[in-house]
Coordinates of C-alpha atoms and ligand atoms in Angstrom, one line a residue:
M1 CA 1.1 25.6 21.6
T2 CA 2.8 22.8 19.9
T3 CA 1.4 20.5 17.2
A4 CA 1.9 16.8 17.9
V5 CA 2.2 14.1 15.3
L6 CA 1.5 10.5 16.5
G7 CA 3.5 7.9 14.7
A8 CA 6.7 8.1 12.7
G9 CA 5.8 5.8 9.9
I10 CA 6.0 7.4 6.5
S11 CA 2.7 9.2 6.9
G12 CA 3.6 10.7 10.3
L13 CA 7.0 11.8 9.1
S14 CA 5.4 13.3 6.0
A15 CA 2.8 15.1 8.1
A16 CA 5.6 16.6 10.1
Y17 CA 7.4 17.6 6.9
Y18 CA 4.3 19.4 5.5
L19 CA 3.5 21.0 8.9
L20 CA 6.9 22.4 9.1
R21 CA 6.7 23.7 5.5
R22 CA 3.3 25.4 6.2
F23 CA 3.5 26.6 9.8
G24 CA 7.1 26.1 11.0
K25 CA 7.5 25.0 14.7
P26 CA 6.8 24.1 17.5
L27 CA 6.2 20.5 16.5
T28 CA 6.9 17.1 18.1
I29 CA 6.5 13.6 16.8
Y30 CA 5.8 10.7 19.2
E31 CA 6.7 7.2 18.0
A32 CA 6.2 4.0 20.0
S33 CA 9.1 2.0 18.5
P34 CA 12.8 2.8 18.7
R35 CA 12.9 3.5 14.9
V36 CA 11.2 5.5 12.2
G37 CA 9.6 4.1 9.1
G38 CA 6.8 1.8 10.3
W39 CA 6.1 -0.9 7.7
I40 CA 8.9 0.4 5.5
R41 CA 11.9 -1.6 6.6
T42 CA 15.0 -2.4 4.6
E43 CA 17.8 -4.8 5.8
C44 CA 21.0 -4.0 3.9
H45 CA 23.7 -6.5 3.3
K46 CA 26.1 -4.0 1.6
D47 CA 29.1 -6.3 1.7
K48 CA 27.2 -9.0 -0.3
G49 CA 25.5 -6.5 -2.6
F50 CA 21.9 -7.3 -1.7
Y51 CA 19.1 -6.1 0.5
F52 CA 15.9 -7.4 1.9
E53 CA 12.7 -5.4 2.0
G54 CA 10.7 -6.4 5.0
G55 CA 7.6 -4.5 4.0
A56 CA 7.0 -2.3 0.9
H57 CA 9.1 -3.0 -2.2
T58 CA 8.4 -0.5 -4.9
I59 CA 6.6 2.8 -5.5
R60 CA 4.5 3.8 -8.5
P61 CA 5.1 7.2 -10.1
Q62 CA 1.6 7.6 -11.6
G63 CA -1.0 10.3 -10.9
V64 CA -1.1 13.1 -8.4
A65 CA -0.1 10.8 -5.5
G66 CA 2.9 9.5 -7.5
A67 CA 3.9 13.0 -8.4
N68 CA 3.6 14.1 -4.8
T69 CA 6.0 11.4 -3.6
L70 CA 8.4 12.2 -6.4
E71 CA 8.4 15.8 -5.3
L72 CA 9.4 14.7 -1.8
V73 CA 12.0 12.3 -3.1
E74 CA 13.5 15.1 -5.2
Q75 CA 13.5 17.6 -2.3
L76 CA 15.2 15.0 -0.1
K77 CA 17.8 14.4 -2.9
L78 CA 17.3 10.6 -2.8
E79 CA 18.7 8.4 -5.6
V80 CA 15.9 6.7 -7.5
K81 CA 16.2 3.3 -9.2
P82 CA 13.5 3.4 -11.9
I83 CA 11.9 0.4 -13.6
A84 CA 10.8 1.4 -17.1
K85 CA 7.6 0.1 -18.6
T86 CA 9.7 -1.9 -21.1
H87 CA 11.7 -3.6 -18.3
V88 CA 11.1 -7.3 -17.8
A89 CA 9.9 -6.7 -14.2
A90 CA 7.2 -4.3 -15.5
R91 CA 6.2 -6.5 -18.4
N92 CA 6.1 -9.9 -16.9
R93 CA 3.6 -10.6 -14.3
L94 CA 3.0 -14.2 -13.4
L95 CA 0.2 -16.2 -11.8
Y96 CA 0.5 -19.7 -10.3
A97 CA -2.8 -21.2 -11.1
K98 CA -4.1 -24.7 -12.0
G99 CA -0.8 -26.2 -11.1
K100 CA 1.4 -24.1 -13.4
L101 CA 3.0 -20.7 -13.9
C102 CA 1.1 -18.5 -16.3
M103 CA 2.2 -15.3 -17.8
L104 CA -0.5 -12.6 -17.8
P105 CA -1.1 -10.9 -21.2
N106 CA 1.0 -7.7 -21.5
S107 CA -0.1 -6.5 -24.9
I108 CA -3.3 -5.9 -26.9
G109 CA -2.5 -9.0 -28.9
G110 CA -2.6 -11.0 -25.7
L111 CA -6.3 -10.3 -25.4
L112 CA -7.0 -12.2 -28.6
G113 CA -5.8 -15.8 -28.0
V114 CA -6.7 -18.1 -25.1
K115 CA -4.1 -17.6 -22.3
E116 CA -3.9 -20.0 -19.4
P117 CA -5.3 -19.9 -16.7
F118 CA -8.2 -18.4 -18.7
T119 CA -10.4 -20.7 -20.8
Q120 CA -11.6 -17.9 -23.2
P121 CA -9.8 -15.1 -25.0
L122 CA -9.9 -12.0 -22.8
Y123 CA -11.6 -9.8 -25.4
K124 CA -14.7 -11.9 -24.6
A125 CA -14.7 -10.4 -21.1
L126 CA -14.9 -6.9 -22.7
L127 CA -17.9 -8.1 -24.8
H128 CA -19.5 -9.3 -21.6
D129 CA -19.2 -5.8 -20.3
L130 CA -20.9 -4.3 -23.4
R131 CA -23.8 -6.8 -23.1
A132 CA -24.3 -7.1 -19.3
A133 CA -27.2 -5.2 -17.9
V134 CA -26.4 -2.5 -15.3
T135 CA -27.6 -3.2 -11.7
K136 CA -28.0 -0.1 -9.6
V137 CA -25.9 -1.0 -6.6
K138 CA -27.3 -0.6 -3.1
D139 CA -25.6 1.9 -0.9
A140 CA -23.3 2.9 -3.8
D141 CA -20.8 0.2 -2.9
E142 CA -20.2 -3.5 -3.5
S143 CA -17.2 -5.9 -3.4
I144 CA -14.6 -5.5 -6.1
Y145 CA -15.2 -9.2 -6.9
S146 CA -18.9 -8.8 -7.4
F147 CA -18.3 -5.7 -9.7
V148 CA -15.7 -7.5 -11.9
E149 CA -17.8 -10.7 -12.0
R150 CA -20.9 -8.6 -13.0
R151 CA -19.1 -6.7 -15.7
F152 CA -16.4 -9.1 -17.0
G153 CA -17.3 -12.6 -15.8
K154 CA -16.2 -15.0 -13.1
E155 CA -12.8 -15.9 -14.6
L156 CA -11.5 -12.4 -14.5
A157 CA -12.8 -12.0 -10.9
D158 CA -11.1 -15.2 -9.9
Y159 CA -7.8 -15.0 -11.8
A160 CA -7.2 -11.3 -12.4
I161 CA -8.8 -9.2 -9.7
S162 CA -8.6 -11.6 -6.8
P163 CA -4.8 -12.2 -7.0
M164 CA -4.3 -8.4 -7.7
I165 CA -6.1 -7.6 -4.4
C166 CA -3.9 -10.2 -2.6
G167 CA -0.9 -8.4 -4.1
I168 CA -2.0 -5.0 -3.0
C169 CA -3.5 -5.5 0.4
A170 CA -3.4 -9.2 1.1
G171 CA -7.1 -9.1 1.2
D172 CA -10.1 -11.0 -0.1
A173 CA -11.6 -9.4 -3.2
R174 CA -15.1 -10.7 -2.1
E175 CA -14.9 -8.3 0.9
I176 CA -12.9 -5.4 -0.4
S177 CA -14.8 -2.4 -1.7
V178 CA -14.9 -1.7 -5.4
R179 CA -14.0 1.9 -4.4
F180 CA -10.6 0.7 -3.1
L181 CA -9.2 0.2 -6.6
M182 CA -11.9 0.8 -9.2
E183 CA -13.9 3.8 -7.9
E184 CA -13.9 5.6 -11.3
L185 CA -14.8 2.5 -13.3
F186 CA -17.6 1.7 -10.9
E187 CA -19.0 5.2 -11.1
K188 CA -18.7 5.2 -14.9
E189 CA -20.6 2.0 -15.1
Q190 CA -23.3 3.3 -12.8
K191 CA -23.6 6.5 -14.8
Y192 CA -23.1 5.3 -18.4
G193 CA -24.4 1.8 -18.3
G194 CA -21.1 -0.1 -18.7
V195 CA -17.4 0.2 -18.0
L196 CA -16.2 0.4 -21.6
K197 CA -19.0 2.9 -22.5
G198 CA -18.0 5.0 -19.6
V199 CA -14.3 4.9 -20.4
L200 CA -14.9 5.7 -24.0
Y201 CA -17.1 8.6 -23.1
A202 CA -14.5 9.9 -20.6
R203 CA -11.8 9.9 -23.3
F204 CA -13.6 12.8 -25.0
K205 CA -13.7 14.8 -21.8
A206 CA -10.0 15.4 -21.0
K207 CA -9.5 16.2 -17.3
T208 CA -8.0 19.5 -16.2
D209 CA -5.1 19.6 -13.9
A210 CA -7.4 20.7 -11.1
Q211 CA -9.6 17.6 -11.7
L212 CA -6.5 15.4 -11.6
G213 CA -5.6 17.0 -8.3
M214 CA -2.4 18.4 -9.7
G215 CA -3.4 21.8 -8.4
I216 CA -1.5 21.0 -5.2
F217 CA 1.8 21.9 -6.9
A218 CA 2.2 25.6 -6.6
E219 CA 4.0 26.4 -9.8
Q220 CA 4.7 23.4 -11.9
Q221 CA 4.7 19.6 -11.6
P222 CA 7.8 18.2 -9.9
Q223 CA 10.8 17.7 -12.3
L224 CA 11.3 14.1 -11.2
Y225 CA 7.7 13.4 -12.1
A226 CA 8.2 14.9 -15.5
K227 CA 11.3 12.7 -15.9
A228 CA 9.3 9.6 -14.8
C229 CA 6.6 10.4 -17.4
A230 CA 9.2 11.1 -20.2
E231 CA 11.1 7.9 -19.4
K232 CA 7.9 5.9 -18.9
W233 CA 8.7 4.5 -15.5
A234 CA 6.3 1.8 -14.3
M235 CA 7.7 1.9 -10.7
Y236 CA 10.8 2.6 -8.8
G237 CA 12.9 1.8 -5.8
L238 CA 15.5 3.8 -3.9
E239 CA 19.3 3.3 -3.8
G240 CA 19.8 1.4 -0.5
G241 CA 16.1 0.3 -0.3
L242 CA 12.9 2.1 0.5
E243 CA 13.7 2.8 4.1
Q244 CA 16.0 5.5 2.8
L245 CA 12.8 7.6 2.4
P246 CA 11.7 7.7 6.1
R247 CA 15.4 7.9 7.2
A248 CA 16.0 10.9 4.9
L249 CA 12.8 12.6 6.3
R250 CA 14.0 12.0 9.8
S251 CA 17.4 13.5 9.0
Y252 CA 15.7 16.5 7.4
L253 CA 13.5 17.0 10.4
A254 CA 16.5 16.6 12.8
E255 CA 18.3 19.3 10.8
Q256 CA 15.3 21.6 11.3
R257 CA 15.5 20.7 15.1
I258 CA 12.2 18.9 15.1
N259 CA 11.8 16.7 18.0
V260 CA 11.2 13.0 17.0
Q261 CA 10.7 11.2 20.3
L262 CA 11.3 7.5 19.7
S263 CA 10.2 4.8 22.2
S264 CA 7.4 7.2 23.2
R265 CA 4.1 5.3 22.9
A266 CA 1.0 7.5 23.3
Q267 CA -1.2 5.7 25.8
S268 CA -4.3 7.9 25.7
L269 CA -5.5 11.0 24.0
S270 CA -8.1 13.4 25.5
F271 CA -9.4 16.8 24.5
D272 CA -10.6 19.8 26.5
S273 CA -11.3 23.4 25.7
A274 CA -7.5 24.2 25.7
G275 CA -6.6 21.5 23.1
A276 CA -5.4 18.0 23.4
N277 CA -3.6 16.0 26.1
I278 CA -1.3 13.0 25.1
S279 CA -0.5 10.6 27.9
L280 CA 2.9 9.0 27.5
R281 CA 4.4 6.4 29.9
N282 CA 5.7 8.9 32.4
A283 CA 4.5 12.3 31.1
E284 CA 1.4 14.3 30.0
Q285 CA 2.0 16.4 26.9
P286 CA -0.4 19.2 25.9
A287 CA -0.8 20.0 22.2
G288 CA -2.8 22.6 20.3
H289 CA -3.5 20.1 17.5
V290 CA -2.8 16.4 17.0
I291 CA -2.3 14.7 13.7
S292 CA -2.6 11.0 14.1
S293 CA -1.0 8.7 11.6
L294 CA -1.6 5.7 13.7
P295 CA -3.3 2.5 12.6
A296 CA -7.0 2.9 13.3
H297 CA -7.0 0.2 16.0
Q298 CA -4.2 2.0 17.8
L299 CA -5.9 5.4 17.7
A300 CA -9.1 3.6 19.0
L301 CA -7.3 2.5 22.1
L302 CA -6.1 6.1 22.8
V303 CA -9.5 7.8 22.4
R304 CA -11.9 5.1 23.7
A305 CA -12.2 6.5 27.3
Q306 CA -13.4 9.9 26.2
H307 CA -14.9 9.0 22.8
P308 CA -16.1 5.4 22.8
S309 CA -18.2 5.9 19.7
L310 CA -15.3 7.2 17.7
A311 CA -13.2 4.3 19.0
A312 CA -15.9 1.8 17.8
Q313 CA -15.9 3.4 14.3
L314 CA -12.1 3.1 14.2
L315 CA -12.2 -0.5 15.3
A316 CA -14.6 -1.3 12.4
I317 CA -11.7 -1.0 10.0
P318 CA -10.2 -4.5 10.0
Y319 CA -6.6 -5.4 9.6
V320 CA -4.7 -8.5 8.4
D321 CA -1.4 -10.1 9.4
V322 CA 1.2 -10.9 6.8
I323 CA 4.2 -13.1 6.9
V324 CA 7.2 -11.8 4.9
I325 CA 10.0 -14.3 4.1
N326 CA 13.1 -13.0 2.4
L327 CA 15.4 -15.5 0.8
Q328 CA 18.9 -15.0 -0.7
Y329 CA 20.9 -17.4 -2.9
N330 CA 24.4 -16.9 -4.1
S331 CA 23.7 -17.5 -7.8
D332 CA 21.8 -15.3 -10.2
K333 CA 21.0 -18.2 -12.6
L334 CA 18.2 -19.8 -10.6
L335 CA 15.1 -18.2 -11.9
Q336 CA 13.9 -19.7 -15.2
L337 CA 11.5 -16.9 -15.9
D338 CA 12.1 -13.2 -15.2
G339 CA 9.5 -10.8 -14.1
F340 CA 8.2 -8.8 -11.1
G341 CA 7.0 -12.0 -9.4
L342 CA 4.0 -14.2 -9.2
L343 CA 0.7 -14.1 -7.4
V344 CA -1.4 -17.0 -6.3
P345 CA -5.2 -16.6 -6.8
P346 CA -7.1 -17.4 -3.6
V347 CA -9.2 -20.1 -5.5
E348 CA -6.0 -22.2 -5.5
Q349 CA -6.3 -22.4 -1.7
L350 CA -2.5 -22.3 -1.0
P351 CA -0.8 -20.8 2.0
I352 CA 1.2 -18.3 0.0
L353 CA -0.1 -15.0 -1.5
G354 CA 2.8 -14.5 -3.9
I355 CA 6.5 -14.3 -4.5
I356 CA 8.4 -11.1 -5.5
F357 CA 11.5 -11.6 -7.6
D358 CA 13.5 -8.7 -6.0
S359 CA 16.7 -9.5 -8.0
C360 CA 14.8 -9.1 -11.3
C361 CA 13.5 -5.7 -10.3
F362 CA 16.8 -4.4 -9.0
D363 CA 20.5 -5.2 -9.3
M364 CA 21.5 -7.5 -6.4
S365 CA 25.1 -8.1 -7.4
G366 CA 24.8 -11.7 -8.7
N367 CA 22.5 -12.9 -5.9
T368 CA 19.0 -14.2 -6.4
V369 CA 16.7 -12.5 -3.9
L370 CA 13.1 -13.5 -3.4
T371 CA 10.3 -12.4 -1.0
V372 CA 7.5 -14.8 -0.2
M373 CA 4.3 -13.3 1.2
M374 CA 1.9 -15.5 3.2
G375 CA -1.2 -15.2 5.3
G376 CA -3.1 -12.0 4.9
R377 CA -6.9 -12.5 5.0
W378 CA -6.3 -16.2 5.2
F379 CA -3.7 -16.0 8.0
A380 CA -6.0 -17.7 10.6
N381 CA -6.8 -20.6 8.1
W382 CA -3.2 -21.5 7.8
F383 CA -1.2 -20.2 10.7
A384 CA -3.5 -20.0 13.7
H385 CA -1.3 -22.7 15.4
Q386 CA 1.5 -20.1 15.5
P387 CA 4.2 -22.1 13.6
S388 CA 7.8 -21.4 14.4
Q389 CA 10.0 -19.3 12.1
K390 CA 11.6 -22.5 10.9
E391 CA 8.2 -24.0 10.0
L392 CA 7.3 -20.8 8.1
R393 CA 10.5 -20.8 6.2
D394 CA 10.1 -24.4 5.3
I395 CA 6.6 -23.7 3.9
A396 CA 8.0 -20.8 1.8
Q397 CA 10.9 -22.9 0.6
R398 CA 8.6 -25.8 -0.3
Y399 CA 6.5 -23.5 -2.6
V400 CA 9.7 -21.9 -4.1
A401 CA 10.8 -25.4 -5.0
K402 CA 7.4 -26.5 -6.3
I403 CA 6.7 -23.4 -8.3
L404 CA 10.1 -22.1 -9.3
N405 CA 12.1 -25.3 -9.2
I406 CA 14.6 -23.7 -6.8
S407 CA 15.3 -26.5 -4.3
E408 CA 18.7 -25.4 -3.0
E409 CA 19.0 -23.9 0.5
P410 CA 19.1 -20.1 0.6
K411 CA 22.3 -18.8 2.0
F412 CA 20.5 -16.2 4.1
S413 CA 16.9 -15.7 5.0
R414 CA 14.7 -13.6 7.3
V415 CA 11.1 -14.3 8.5
H416 CA 8.9 -11.5 9.8
T417 CA 5.3 -11.8 11.0
L418 CA 3.8 -8.4 10.6
Q419 CA 0.8 -8.2 12.8
K420 CA -2.2 -6.0 11.8
C421 CA -0.1 -4.5 9.1
I422 CA -2.6 -3.8 6.3
P423 CA -6.0 -2.2 6.8
Q424 CA -8.8 -3.8 4.7
Y425 CA -11.0 -1.3 2.8
T426 CA -14.0 -3.6 3.0
V427 CA -17.4 -2.6 1.5
G428 CA -18.6 0.6 3.1
H429 CA -15.0 1.8 4.0
K430 CA -15.5 5.2 2.3
R431 CA -18.6 5.9 4.4
R432 CA -16.8 4.7 7.6
V433 CA -14.0 7.2 7.0
E434 CA -16.4 10.0 6.2
S435 CA -18.3 9.2 9.4
I436 CA -15.0 9.2 11.5
R437 CA -14.0 12.6 10.0
N438 CA -17.5 14.0 10.5
Y439 CA -17.4 12.9 14.2
I440 CA -14.1 14.7 14.7
A441 CA -15.5 17.8 13.0
N442 CA -18.9 17.8 14.8
Y443 CA -17.2 17.6 18.2
K444 CA -14.6 20.2 17.1
L445 CA -11.8 17.9 18.2
P446 CA -8.3 19.4 17.5
L447 CA -7.4 16.1 15.7
S448 CA -6.7 15.1 12.1
V449 CA -6.3 11.5 10.9
C450 CA -4.0 10.4 8.1
G451 CA -2.2 7.2 7.1
A452 CA -3.0 3.8 5.7
A453 CA -6.3 3.4 7.5
F454 CA -8.1 6.2 5.6
D455 CA -7.1 7.4 2.2
G456 CA -5.4 4.5 0.5
V457 CA -2.8 1.9 1.6
G458 CA 0.1 2.6 -0.8
I459 CA 3.1 4.7 0.2
N460 CA 2.0 7.4 -2.3
D461 CA -1.5 7.4 -0.7
V462 CA -0.4 7.8 2.8
I463 CA 2.1 10.7 2.0
L464 CA -0.7 12.5 0.1
S465 CA -3.1 11.8 2.9
A466 CA -0.7 13.5 5.3
R467 CA -0.3 16.5 3.0
R468 CA -4.0 17.0 2.5
Q469 CA -4.7 16.8 6.2
V470 CA -2.1 19.5 6.8
D471 CA -3.5 21.6 3.9
L472 CA -7.0 21.4 5.5
L473 CA -5.8 23.0 8.8
P474 CA -7.0 26.5 9.3
P475 CA -4.2 29.2 9.3
Q476 CA -4.6 29.8 13.0
S477 CA -3.2 26.2 13.7
A478 CA 0.2 27.8 13.4
Ligands
FAD501 C1 4.1 -6.4 3.7 C2 3.8 -5.0 3.1 C3 4.1 -4.8 1.8 C4 3.8 -3.5 1.2 N1 4.2 -3.2 -0.1 C5 4.0 -2.0 -0.5 C6 4.6 -1.6 -1.8 O1 5.3 -2.4 -2.4 N2 4.3 -0.3 -2.2 C7 3.6 0.6 -1.5 O2 3.4 1.7 -2.0 N3 3.0 0.2 -0.3 C8 3.3 -1.0 0.2 N4 2.8 -1.3 1.4 C9 2.0 -0.3 2.2 C10 2.8 0.7 2.9 O3 4.1 0.2 3.2 C11 2.1 1.2 4.1 O4 0.8 1.4 3.9 C12 2.7 2.4 4.7 O5 4.1 2.2 5.0 C13 2.0 2.8 6.0 O6 2.5 3.9 6.5 P1 1.8 4.7 7.8 O7 2.8 5.7 8.2 O8 0.4 5.0 7.4 O9 1.7 3.5 8.9 P2 2.7 2.7 9.7 O10 3.8 2.3 8.9 O11 1.9 1.6 10.4 O12 3.2 3.7 10.8 C14 2.6 4.0 12.0 C15 3.6 4.2 13.1 O13 2.9 4.5 14.3 C16 3.6 3.9 15.4 N5 2.7 3.7 16.5 C17 1.7 2.8 16.6 N6 1.0 3.0 17.8 C18 1.6 4.1 18.4 C19 1.3 4.8 19.6 N7 0.3 4.4 20.4 N8 2.1 5.9 19.9 C20 3.0 6.3 19.0 N9 3.4 5.6 17.9 C21 2.6 4.5 17.6 C22 4.1 2.6 14.8 O14 5.2 2.1 15.5 C23 4.5 3.1 13.4 O15 5.8 3.5 13.3 C24 3.1 -2.6 2.0 C25 2.7 -2.9 3.3 C26 3.1 -4.1 3.9 C27 2.7 -4.3 5.3

């Protein structure tokens, strides 16, 4: 019987790719929208030499998850646009805080002096960690804000980690689990009595490839990963924008005659002794096994009739809405400071989360291209009155003028409101995911779950999540 994949975002397409590699056919993908790629969406303006990213902008090459994506990129023969660690976009990260633009320190020397918006040299935060007592944390989880505040002080929690969390998941560091980004540091602190102590101790215990997870590569690490390490890439994009990745996956699957059924929303999912049944608008599709890459709230809708308790657990994973506004100007002389972009710490209480300087990261043929992100965890505070696209663009332009001194009208712009686009790994997330997977295992449901709701929100994480779920299937799933 066929294996079905729900969703043709990057995790669903990757699941299909790994399923095909491991088991071959039969295999079908059901996707609700008329396109593949989910939150990866590029709008190309080839004639003018620029493009807009409506969702994800860059991919990081680090670690097993980074290596895994590079293997896929290599196998799909995509052209990579690397940004080396020495590139201005990798070195310069800005904050808009206390009414001005501040450059975050990017060298060891930067830890010594007082750098705005901080009122003390950053090395003092490290001393704080050495001195601070260790609190055994209840339920082995806490917010990343409280962890950083405990170990390094309130300034770092407000002006370093909080904006970083906005940049990664548009979330509130006071709610997001420390395990989302700092699991290892947290565990070291709990075990060795301090973050620095733990990190120093770990330096003497080099990890094996197996511990780093690199064992997933059968023979050797991917060549493109070796190149990324040798050339010290900080991040990369793709020629033609990130949507080339899901598009190339779709083309590859089409060449292998895998059926990607677009505009086919799954409406319910039930299970019986023979396997799974997927209800589409006008058909019932049986499947031997289902891999869902759907957002948790979508999967909850599908299973709630037969498995209300599973649906309730899935619904406990909250999501936020993000407004993405792309702006293009004809001149490339507008930005007074180069860098990846800027973030706005939530303590500033402004409607924008940050601005990405796309044309500093990648060549945009003489155009300045910016992306303003707004909303996230604070969407309801600022945008509950459902402002029009024009009002949203005006807000973005107002802050571009105020912060970057760019007051001219953009030549071209695009406003997207992405509803429920980023899951929030709030305190207890890891336990929730374990409990969801335990439920599926206990009831022996022919179902695997992958994608942004479960094992990390970055592109690398969701591709690796898909691969691991396929690897976990028993051989008889073929
Ligand atoms: C604004 C923004 C910026 C980001 N920036 C970055 C970045 O710079 N770098 C990075 O690494 N990551 C970034 N991310 C995260 C990354 O893009 C996403 O986590 C990733 O694309 C999610 O992929 P996915 O396949 O898990 O989910 P999705 O992209 O949500 O795909 C799920 C698919 O399922 C489909 N679907 C939904 N319901 C049904 C149904 N009932 N039946 C069938 N199909 C259904 C949807 O239409 C969709 O195509 C960003 C995300 C956002 C929103």
